[in-house]
């Protein structure tokens, strides 16, 4: 096994972004939830090591896999072949929280599920709906700095990370060349000039998706890094403590950027209502010159029938330092139920065994493991070069799902839509978030 030094460097940066501020750090990932938490950890460790045939066992698995569906199905098939455990696989049709919330209320959570870092998963763990995974093999091999955001208040590790993550703007190099664009924009004004140049040449400049949480990953999280994280290093602590102010000019400017893009015709037609799956297809079909997405899409986009570039989102104003999002990808969790022994095996398989390489190779993502076989990991030179660029950026911010309470983040897509279509102003949007935050 080889250690990937780049991953460790990114993880060190990530720890500075999140470990000091996230609400979930109170218990610490190495603390149990009392005697009961310690017993759960011991049980989980023992369960993950059993290898007895379980051909009569069937587990339900629901994962966010719209960009790696074939790989997910292959992982399920390979897992069944190795362990004799049948898998009923369901791709999550929307956002993790929207999918899991009604199932949690009804007591019908899948045995294995995608889970985001942050308060939603922590609440499921505190209420005994998903189990502590701290002692399973996949968790032991997970980069330590990612654990706090997957740890509940009493110290339960409720998820195993799917990778390290950042957002960026992919662009079609062929279109840029045809439009005479030879230099990547480095600030907001330069970006708007690029958009106008592309529009004048007959291209739709940018594809975004406001119909689901993709806009929260990109426009809100990046805007927050530029407008908030760059000015207030304590913002995560303040959000967790209930003292943060959303009704500010900085927060309004996060929404204003999207309004400017839409007002000037720089967004691909349909972006206001588009879901992430539509966004991905639009870029690969060359309907838009640029696409605002996550680094987890690199594996798919780099296989496009045209040359793809990767740029740091130039969301910063002229004279303002660039800032980026740096966090964890969606992870994996296990429901507390009769099939948890088999479910733990699946999480170990997809996050730490052969299934991990199928998962990673399909996405070209940045591994979140301490040790892995580097020869089996697929990461293009372009991705490695982009990650090197990330390391040079001083200001980083967290993803929305890592820091915002559900009452606030659930409203983000609709709020962006309303601002883009002039139903409300950017200032109104900031006030809406403040009202939701204080009423939480």
Short mmCIF file of C-alpha atoms in Angstrom, two decimals:
data_model
loop_
_atom_site.label_atom_id
_atom_site.label_comp_id
_atom_site.label_asym_id
_atom_site.label_seq_id
_atom_site.Cartn_x
_atom_site.Cartn_y
_atom_site.Cartn_z
CA UNK A 1 0.00 0.00 0.00
CA UNK A 2 1.19 3.53 -0.77
CA UNK A 3 0.42 6.75 1.00
CA UNK A 4 -0.57 9.65 -1.22
CA UNK A 5 1.22 12.71 0.18
CA UNK A 6 -1.05 15.11 -1.71
CA UNK A 7 -4.09 13.78 0.10
CA UNK A 8 -2.41 14.25 3.45
CA UNK A 9 -1.50 17.84 2.58
CA UNK A 10 -5.06 18.63 1.54
CA UNK A 11 -6.37 17.00 4.68
CA UNK A 12 -4.11 19.19 6.79
CA UNK A 13 -5.57 22.28 5.12
CA UNK A 14 -9.07 20.90 5.57
CA UNK A 15 -8.51 20.38 9.28
CA UNK A 16 -7.78 24.08 9.70
CA UNK A 17 -11.01 24.93 7.88
CA UNK A 18 -13.38 22.77 9.85
CA UNK A 19 -11.99 21.15 12.98
CA UNK A 20 -12.03 24.30 15.08
CA UNK A 21 -15.54 25.33 14.25
CA UNK A 22 -17.96 22.52 13.55
CA UNK A 23 -20.61 21.80 16.11
CA UNK A 24 -19.98 18.08 15.80
CA UNK A 25 -16.49 18.35 17.29
CA UNK A 26 -17.77 18.61 20.85
CA UNK A 27 -17.56 14.90 21.53
CA UNK A 28 -14.39 14.32 19.52
CA UNK A 29 -14.07 11.38 17.20
CA UNK A 30 -12.06 9.41 19.74
CA UNK A 31 -14.64 9.72 22.48
CA UNK A 32 -17.44 7.25 22.99
CA UNK A 33 -21.01 8.13 23.87
CA UNK A 34 -20.70 6.67 27.36
CA UNK A 35 -20.72 2.94 28.06
CA UNK A 36 -23.31 2.35 25.40
CA UNK A 37 -21.18 4.11 22.72
CA UNK A 38 -18.15 2.02 23.62
CA UNK A 39 -20.19 -1.16 23.37
CA UNK A 40 -21.48 -0.13 19.95
CA UNK A 41 -17.92 0.46 18.70
CA UNK A 42 -16.78 -2.93 19.93
CA UNK A 43 -19.76 -4.61 18.35
CA UNK A 44 -19.21 -2.81 15.04
CA UNK A 45 -15.59 -3.88 14.93
CA UNK A 46 -16.46 -7.49 15.61
CA UNK A 47 -19.26 -7.49 13.05
CA UNK A 48 -17.01 -6.12 10.29
CA UNK A 49 -14.58 -9.01 10.65
CA UNK A 50 -17.08 -11.86 10.26
CA UNK A 51 -16.83 -13.63 6.92
CA UNK A 52 -19.44 -16.39 7.27
CA UNK A 53 -21.56 -17.09 4.16
CA UNK A 54 -24.76 -15.05 4.23
CA UNK A 55 -26.52 -16.09 1.05
CA UNK A 56 -29.95 -15.64 2.70
CA UNK A 57 -29.21 -12.05 3.69
CA UNK A 58 -30.40 -9.12 1.57
CA UNK A 59 -29.45 -5.54 2.36
CA UNK A 60 -31.01 -2.37 1.02
CA UNK A 61 -28.55 0.22 -0.28
CA UNK A 62 -29.42 3.78 -1.37
CA UNK A 63 -26.62 6.01 -2.66
CA UNK A 64 -26.22 9.37 -4.39
CA UNK A 65 -24.84 7.93 -7.60
CA UNK A 66 -26.27 9.87 -10.54
CA UNK A 67 -22.74 10.49 -11.83
CA UNK A 68 -21.45 6.94 -11.17
CA UNK A 69 -24.53 4.74 -11.53
CA UNK A 70 -22.85 1.99 -13.55
CA UNK A 71 -20.03 1.78 -11.02
CA UNK A 72 -22.51 1.60 -8.12
CA UNK A 73 -24.33 -1.30 -9.73
CA UNK A 74 -21.01 -3.02 -10.44
CA UNK A 75 -19.95 -2.58 -6.80
CA UNK A 76 -23.21 -4.11 -5.60
CA UNK A 77 -22.77 -7.07 -7.96
CA UNK A 78 -19.13 -7.63 -7.01
CA UNK A 79 -19.98 -7.38 -3.31
CA UNK A 80 -22.65 -10.05 -3.66
CA UNK A 81 -20.23 -12.30 -5.51
CA UNK A 82 -17.58 -11.92 -2.80
CA UNK A 83 -19.73 -12.15 0.32
CA UNK A 84 -22.89 -13.92 -0.83
CA UNK A 85 -24.99 -11.02 0.48
CA UNK A 86 -27.71 -9.85 -1.89
CA UNK A 87 -28.11 -6.13 -2.51
CA UNK A 88 -31.28 -4.25 -3.35
CA UNK A 89 -29.79 -1.10 -4.80
CA UNK A 90 -31.60 2.22 -5.23
CA UNK A 91 -29.99 5.41 -6.57
CA UNK A 92 -31.10 8.41 -4.54
CA UNK A 93 -33.19 10.57 -6.89
CA UNK A 94 -32.48 13.87 -5.16
CA UNK A 95 -30.59 15.32 -2.24
CA UNK A 96 -29.53 13.07 0.63
CA UNK A 97 -31.50 14.90 3.30
CA UNK A 98 -34.67 15.11 1.22
CA UNK A 99 -34.52 11.39 0.53
CA UNK A 100 -33.67 10.22 4.03
CA UNK A 101 -35.80 12.53 6.18
CA UNK A 102 -39.19 10.90 5.51
CA UNK A 103 -37.66 7.44 5.75
CA UNK A 104 -36.11 8.28 9.10
CA UNK A 105 -39.47 9.52 10.35
CA UNK A 106 -41.15 6.32 9.15
CA UNK A 107 -38.42 4.02 10.48
CA UNK A 108 -37.60 2.71 6.99
CA UNK A 109 -34.02 3.85 6.44
CA UNK A 110 -32.03 1.67 4.02
CA UNK A 111 -29.38 -0.55 5.57
CA UNK A 112 -26.62 1.42 3.82
CA UNK A 113 -27.08 5.01 2.73
CA UNK A 114 -25.24 8.05 1.49
CA UNK A 115 -24.79 10.61 4.25
CA UNK A 116 -23.48 14.14 4.29
CA UNK A 117 -21.28 15.54 7.01
CA UNK A 118 -23.05 17.94 9.35
CA UNK A 119 -26.05 18.22 11.60
CA UNK A 120 -28.54 15.97 9.76
CA UNK A 121 -26.43 12.83 10.05
CA UNK A 122 -25.38 13.77 13.56
CA UNK A 123 -29.05 13.97 14.59
CA UNK A 124 -29.75 10.53 13.09
CA UNK A 125 -26.87 9.11 15.12
CA UNK A 126 -27.92 10.82 18.34
CA UNK A 127 -31.43 9.42 17.89
CA UNK A 128 -30.09 5.89 17.42
CA UNK A 129 -31.14 5.55 13.78
CA UNK A 130 -27.64 5.08 12.36
CA UNK A 131 -24.71 3.43 14.09
CA UNK A 132 -21.26 4.44 15.27
CA UNK A 133 -18.72 3.30 12.69
CA UNK A 134 -15.56 4.42 14.50
CA UNK A 135 -14.09 0.94 14.86
CA UNK A 136 -14.68 -0.51 11.42
CA UNK A 137 -11.74 -0.87 9.05
CA UNK A 138 -12.88 1.84 6.65
CA UNK A 139 -13.08 4.39 9.46
CA UNK A 140 -9.68 3.47 10.85
CA UNK A 141 -8.13 4.14 7.42
CA UNK A 142 -9.97 7.45 6.96
CA UNK A 143 -8.01 10.72 7.10
CA UNK A 144 -8.32 11.94 10.69
CA UNK A 145 -9.11 15.56 9.84
CA UNK A 146 -12.34 14.48 8.12
CA UNK A 147 -13.72 12.73 11.18
CA UNK A 148 -14.95 15.75 13.19
CA UNK A 149 -17.57 16.73 10.60
CA UNK A 150 -18.86 13.14 10.62
CA UNK A 151 -18.97 12.99 14.43
CA UNK A 152 -22.06 13.68 16.53
CA UNK A 153 -22.13 15.69 19.74
CA UNK A 154 -21.68 12.59 21.91
CA UNK A 155 -18.78 11.34 19.80
CA UNK A 156 -20.42 8.87 17.39
CA UNK A 157 -18.76 8.61 13.98
CA UNK A 158 -21.89 8.37 11.84
CA UNK A 159 -20.29 8.34 8.40
CA UNK A 160 -17.22 7.30 6.43
CA UNK A 161 -16.12 9.92 3.89
CA UNK A 162 -16.33 9.21 0.17
CA UNK A 163 -13.39 11.48 -0.64
CA UNK A 164 -11.91 14.95 -0.37
CA UNK A 165 -13.79 17.59 -2.30
CA UNK A 166 -13.77 21.04 -3.86
CA UNK A 167 -15.83 22.92 -6.42
CA UNK A 168 -14.51 24.39 -9.66
CA UNK A 169 -15.47 25.54 -13.10
CA UNK A 170 -14.87 23.09 -15.95
CA UNK A 171 -14.57 24.63 -19.39
CA UNK A 172 -14.50 23.42 -22.96
CA UNK A 173 -11.03 24.31 -24.27
CA UNK A 174 -12.15 24.00 -27.87
CA UNK A 175 -14.90 26.56 -27.38
CA UNK A 176 -12.55 28.90 -25.53
CA UNK A 177 -10.08 28.67 -28.40
CA UNK A 178 -12.80 29.37 -30.97
CA UNK A 179 -13.88 32.42 -28.97
CA UNK A 180 -10.30 33.67 -28.78
CA UNK A 181 -10.06 33.28 -25.00
CA UNK A 182 -6.45 32.47 -24.13
CA UNK A 183 -6.34 33.18 -20.40
CA UNK A 184 -8.47 31.92 -17.52
CA UNK A 185 -10.29 34.71 -15.67
CA UNK A 186 -8.92 35.39 -12.20
CA UNK A 187 -11.65 37.61 -10.75
CA UNK A 188 -15.37 38.31 -11.12
CA UNK A 189 -15.05 41.16 -13.64
CA UNK A 190 -12.75 39.11 -15.85
CA UNK A 191 -15.20 36.22 -15.61
CA UNK A 192 -18.08 38.42 -16.76
CA UNK A 193 -15.96 39.57 -19.71
CA UNK A 194 -15.31 35.94 -20.66
CA UNK A 195 -19.04 35.22 -20.43
CA UNK A 196 -19.83 38.15 -22.72
CA UNK A 197 -17.21 37.04 -25.23
CA UNK A 198 -18.69 33.55 -25.31
CA UNK A 199 -22.22 34.90 -25.66
CA UNK A 200 -21.17 37.16 -28.54
CA UNK A 201 -19.76 34.08 -30.31
CA UNK A 202 -23.10 32.31 -29.95
CA UNK A 203 -22.25 30.05 -27.02
CA UNK A 204 -24.16 29.61 -23.77
CA UNK A 205 -21.42 30.64 -21.32
CA UNK A 206 -22.24 28.72 -18.14
CA UNK A 207 -24.39 25.82 -16.97
CA UNK A 208 -25.55 25.66 -13.36
CA UNK A 209 -28.37 23.75 -11.67
CA UNK A 210 -30.72 25.58 -9.32
CA UNK A 211 -33.29 22.79 -9.13
CA UNK A 212 -31.44 20.92 -6.38
CA UNK A 213 -28.51 21.16 -3.99
CA UNK A 214 -25.96 21.57 -6.79
CA UNK A 215 -26.38 25.34 -6.55
CA UNK A 216 -25.65 25.15 -2.83
CA UNK A 217 -22.44 23.22 -3.50
CA UNK A 218 -21.28 25.78 -6.01
CA UNK A 219 -22.71 29.32 -5.89
CA UNK A 220 -23.48 29.46 -2.18
CA UNK A 221 -20.45 27.58 -0.82
CA UNK A 222 -18.02 29.40 -3.12
CA UNK A 223 -19.67 32.75 -2.45
CA UNK A 224 -19.50 32.08 1.27
CA UNK A 225 -15.76 31.29 1.00
CA UNK A 226 -15.14 34.57 -0.83
CA UNK A 227 -17.48 36.87 1.08
CA UNK A 228 -17.52 35.37 4.57
CA UNK A 229 -14.62 32.98 5.23
CA UNK A 230 -12.14 35.50 3.85
CA UNK A 231 -13.31 38.14 6.34
CA UNK A 232 -14.40 36.15 9.38
CA UNK A 233 -12.30 33.12 10.37
CA UNK A 234 -14.75 32.37 13.21
CA UNK A 235 -17.84 32.09 11.03
CA UNK A 236 -18.24 28.32 11.55
CA UNK A 237 -18.16 28.72 15.33
CA UNK A 238 -20.66 31.56 15.14
CA UNK A 239 -23.08 29.56 12.97
CA UNK A 240 -22.90 26.65 15.41
CA UNK A 241 -23.38 28.94 18.41
CA UNK A 242 -26.43 30.64 16.91
CA UNK A 243 -24.80 34.08 16.80
CA UNK A 244 -24.06 34.39 13.08
CA UNK A 245 -25.68 37.14 11.01
CA UNK A 246 -27.01 36.19 7.57
CA UNK A 247 -28.83 39.47 6.91
CA UNK A 248 -25.71 41.24 5.64
CA UNK A 249 -24.42 42.79 2.40
CA UNK A 250 -21.89 39.96 2.13
CA UNK A 251 -24.61 37.32 2.13
CA UNK A 252 -26.69 39.32 -0.35
CA UNK A 253 -23.73 39.45 -2.73
CA UNK A 254 -23.62 35.64 -2.80
CA UNK A 255 -27.09 35.67 -4.37
CA UNK A 256 -26.45 38.78 -6.46
CA UNK A 257 -23.76 37.04 -8.51
CA UNK A 258 -26.25 34.45 -9.77
CA UNK A 259 -28.77 37.19 -10.55
CA UNK A 260 -26.15 39.07 -12.59
CA UNK A 261 -25.35 35.94 -14.58
CA UNK A 262 -29.01 35.26 -15.30
CA UNK A 263 -29.92 38.88 -16.06
CA UNK A 264 -27.15 39.11 -18.65
CA UNK A 265 -28.08 35.88 -20.38
CA UNK A 266 -24.91 34.11 -19.32
CA UNK A 267 -26.64 31.00 -18.01
CA UNK A 268 -27.68 28.09 -20.19
CA UNK A 269 -31.42 28.18 -20.85
CA UNK A 270 -33.17 26.08 -18.22
CA UNK A 271 -30.48 26.51 -15.55
CA UNK A 272 -32.96 28.01 -13.08
CA UNK A 273 -34.98 24.79 -12.89
CA UNK A 274 -32.30 22.29 -13.96
CA UNK A 275 -31.35 19.31 -11.81
CA UNK A 276 -27.75 18.20 -11.53
CA UNK A 277 -28.17 15.29 -13.97
CA UNK A 278 -29.33 17.73 -16.68
CA UNK A 279 -26.40 19.99 -15.89
CA UNK A 280 -23.88 17.20 -16.40
CA UNK A 281 -25.39 16.14 -19.73
CA UNK A 282 -25.54 19.71 -20.98
CA UNK A 283 -21.84 20.26 -20.59
CA UNK A 284 -20.80 16.93 -22.08
CA UNK A 285 -23.10 17.61 -25.04
CA UNK A 286 -21.36 20.97 -25.59
CA UNK A 287 -24.50 22.98 -24.90
CA UNK A 288 -22.53 25.26 -22.56
CA UNK A 289 -18.92 26.42 -22.61
CA UNK A 290 -18.49 26.12 -18.84
CA UNK A 291 -20.00 24.08 -16.02
CA UNK A 292 -19.89 24.91 -12.30
CA UNK A 293 -19.53 21.56 -10.52
CA UNK A 294 -17.45 19.55 -8.06
CA UNK A 295 -14.10 17.87 -8.45
CA UNK A 296 -15.95 14.56 -8.06
CA UNK A 297 -17.07 15.00 -11.68
CA UNK A 298 -13.52 15.08 -13.03
CA UNK A 299 -13.47 11.40 -13.96
CA UNK A 300 -16.58 11.77 -16.09
CA UNK A 301 -15.82 15.16 -17.63
CA UNK A 302 -12.27 14.27 -18.61
CA UNK A 303 -13.72 11.57 -20.85
CA UNK A 304 -15.71 14.12 -22.84
CA UNK A 305 -15.18 14.20 -26.64
CA UNK A 306 -13.38 17.55 -26.27
CA UNK A 307 -10.50 18.93 -24.20
CA UNK A 308 -11.59 20.04 -20.74
CA UNK A 309 -9.93 22.69 -18.57
CA UNK A 310 -10.35 23.29 -14.85
CA UNK A 311 -10.34 26.73 -13.27
CA UNK A 312 -10.62 28.08 -9.74
CA UNK A 313 -14.04 29.79 -9.59
CA UNK A 314 -13.22 33.50 -10.10
CA UNK A 315 -15.89 34.63 -7.65
CA UNK A 316 -13.56 37.15 -6.03
CA UNK A 317 -13.79 40.84 -6.87
CA UNK A 318 -10.80 42.64 -8.38
CA UNK A 319 -8.19 43.13 -5.67
CA UNK A 320 -9.81 40.44 -3.51
CA UNK A 321 -7.99 37.15 -2.89
CA UNK A 322 -9.35 34.02 -4.49
CA UNK A 323 -11.08 31.61 -2.12
CA UNK A 324 -12.21 28.04 -2.65
CA UNK A 325 -14.41 25.42 -1.07
CA UNK A 326 -12.56 22.54 0.54
CA UNK A 327 -14.42 19.80 2.34
CA UNK A 328 -15.55 16.21 2.32
CA UNK A 329 -17.58 14.38 -0.26
CA UNK A 330 -20.80 12.61 0.65
CA UNK A 331 -20.03 9.56 2.78
CA UNK A 332 -21.59 6.24 3.76
CA UNK A 333 -23.67 5.34 6.82
CA UNK A 334 -25.30 2.21 8.28
CA UNK A 335 -28.78 2.00 9.79
CA UNK A 336 -29.20 0.46 13.22
CA UNK A 337 -31.21 -2.63 12.29
CA UNK A 338 -31.11 -6.40 11.91
CA UNK A 339 -28.87 -6.23 8.82
CA UNK A 340 -26.19 -3.92 10.21
CA UNK A 341 -23.57 -6.69 10.28
CA UNK A 342 -23.92 -7.21 6.53
CA UNK A 343 -24.25 -3.45 5.97
CA UNK A 344 -20.92 -2.81 7.71
CA UNK A 345 -19.29 -5.24 5.30
CA UNK A 346 -20.69 -3.25 2.40
CA UNK A 347 -19.33 0.04 3.76
CA UNK A 348 -15.93 -1.52 4.28
CA UNK A 349 -16.07 -2.90 0.74
CA UNK A 350 -17.00 0.37 -0.98
CA UNK A 351 -14.87 2.64 1.19
CA UNK A 352 -11.78 0.54 1.91
CA UNK A 353 -11.65 -2.67 -0.15
CA UNK A 354 -11.96 -3.56 -3.84
CA UNK A 355 -15.16 -1.57 -4.23
CA UNK A 356 -13.33 1.62 -3.35
CA UNK A 357 -11.23 1.41 -6.51
CA UNK A 358 -14.30 0.83 -8.69
CA UNK A 359 -15.90 3.86 -7.02
CA UNK A 360 -12.82 6.08 -7.29
CA UNK A 361 -11.90 5.12 -10.85
CA UNK A 362 -15.37 6.00 -12.11
CA UNK A 363 -15.12 9.50 -10.66
CA UNK A 364 -11.43 10.40 -10.61
CA UNK A 365 -11.99 11.80 -7.13
CA UNK A 366 -9.44 12.55 -4.42
CA UNK A 367 -9.19 9.59 -2.00
CA UNK A 368 -9.85 10.24 1.68
CA UNK A 369 -7.89 7.18 2.83
CA UNK A 370 -4.61 7.20 4.72
CA UNK A 371 -3.27 4.16 2.90
CA UNK A 372 -4.33 2.76 -0.46
CA UNK A 373 -2.83 1.31 -3.61
CA UNK A 374 -1.89 4.36 -5.66
CA UNK A 375 -1.44 2.19 -8.75
CA UNK A 376 -5.18 1.41 -8.71
CA UNK A 377 -6.29 5.02 -8.33
CA UNK A 378 -7.36 6.94 -11.43
CA UNK A 379 -6.50 10.61 -11.27
CA UNK A 380 -5.64 12.56 -14.41
CA UNK A 381 -2.70 14.91 -14.65
CA UNK A 382 -5.19 17.76 -14.97
CA UNK A 383 -6.77 16.88 -11.62
CA UNK A 384 -3.38 16.59 -9.94
CA UNK A 385 -2.36 19.96 -11.34
CA UNK A 386 -5.62 21.52 -10.17
CA UNK A 387 -5.15 20.12 -6.68
CA UNK A 388 -1.67 21.65 -6.65
CA UNK A 389 -3.30 25.00 -7.43
CA UNK A 390 -5.74 24.53 -4.56
CA UNK A 391 -2.82 24.14 -2.21
CA UNK A 392 -1.63 27.63 -3.11
CA UNK A 393 -4.91 29.33 -2.15
CA UNK A 394 -4.89 30.64 1.40
CA UNK A 395 -8.61 31.16 1.97
CA UNK A 396 -10.88 28.11 2.08
CA UNK A 397 -14.51 27.66 3.10
CA UNK A 398 -16.74 24.77 4.03
CA UNK A 399 -19.69 23.23 2.19
CA UNK A 400 -23.21 24.27 3.11
CA UNK A 401 -24.15 20.84 4.48
CA UNK A 402 -21.15 20.85 6.83
CA UNK A 403 -22.06 24.06 8.61
CA UNK A 404 -25.66 25.19 8.02
CA UNK A 405 -28.68 24.00 10.03
CA UNK A 406 -31.29 22.11 7.96
CA UNK A 407 -33.80 24.95 8.28
CA UNK A 408 -31.41 27.18 6.34
CA UNK A 409 -29.84 24.89 3.77
CA UNK A 410 -33.14 23.33 2.71
CA UNK A 411 -34.24 26.75 1.43
CA UNK A 412 -31.10 27.62 -0.58
CA UNK A 413 -32.10 26.26 -4.05
CA UNK A 414 -35.53 27.89 -3.96
CA UNK A 415 -34.02 31.16 -2.76
CA UNK A 416 -31.53 31.21 -5.63
CA UNK A 417 -34.38 30.52 -8.06
CA UNK A 418 -36.44 33.38 -6.67
CA UNK A 419 -33.52 35.81 -6.89
CA UNK A 420 -32.65 34.73 -10.43
CA UNK A 421 -36.25 35.30 -11.59
CA UNK A 422 -36.65 38.63 -9.74
CA UNK A 423 -39.29 37.34 -7.32
CA UNK A 424 -37.12 38.59 -4.47
CA UNK A 425 -34.00 40.73 -4.22
CA UNK A 426 -30.59 39.50 -3.04
CA UNK A 427 -31.18 41.49 0.14
CA UNK A 428 -34.51 39.70 0.63
CA UNK A 429 -32.69 36.39 0.22
CA UNK A 430 -30.24 37.26 2.99
CA UNK A 431 -33.14 38.23 5.26
CA UNK A 432 -34.93 34.93 4.53
CA UNK A 433 -31.87 32.99 5.63
CA UNK A 434 -31.61 35.09 8.78
CA UNK A 435 -35.27 34.48 9.65
CA UNK A 436 -34.90 30.72 9.09
CA UNK A 437 -31.70 30.66 11.13
CA UNK A 438 -33.14 32.50 14.14
CA UNK A 439 -36.32 30.41 14.05
CA UNK A 440 -34.47 27.07 13.91
#
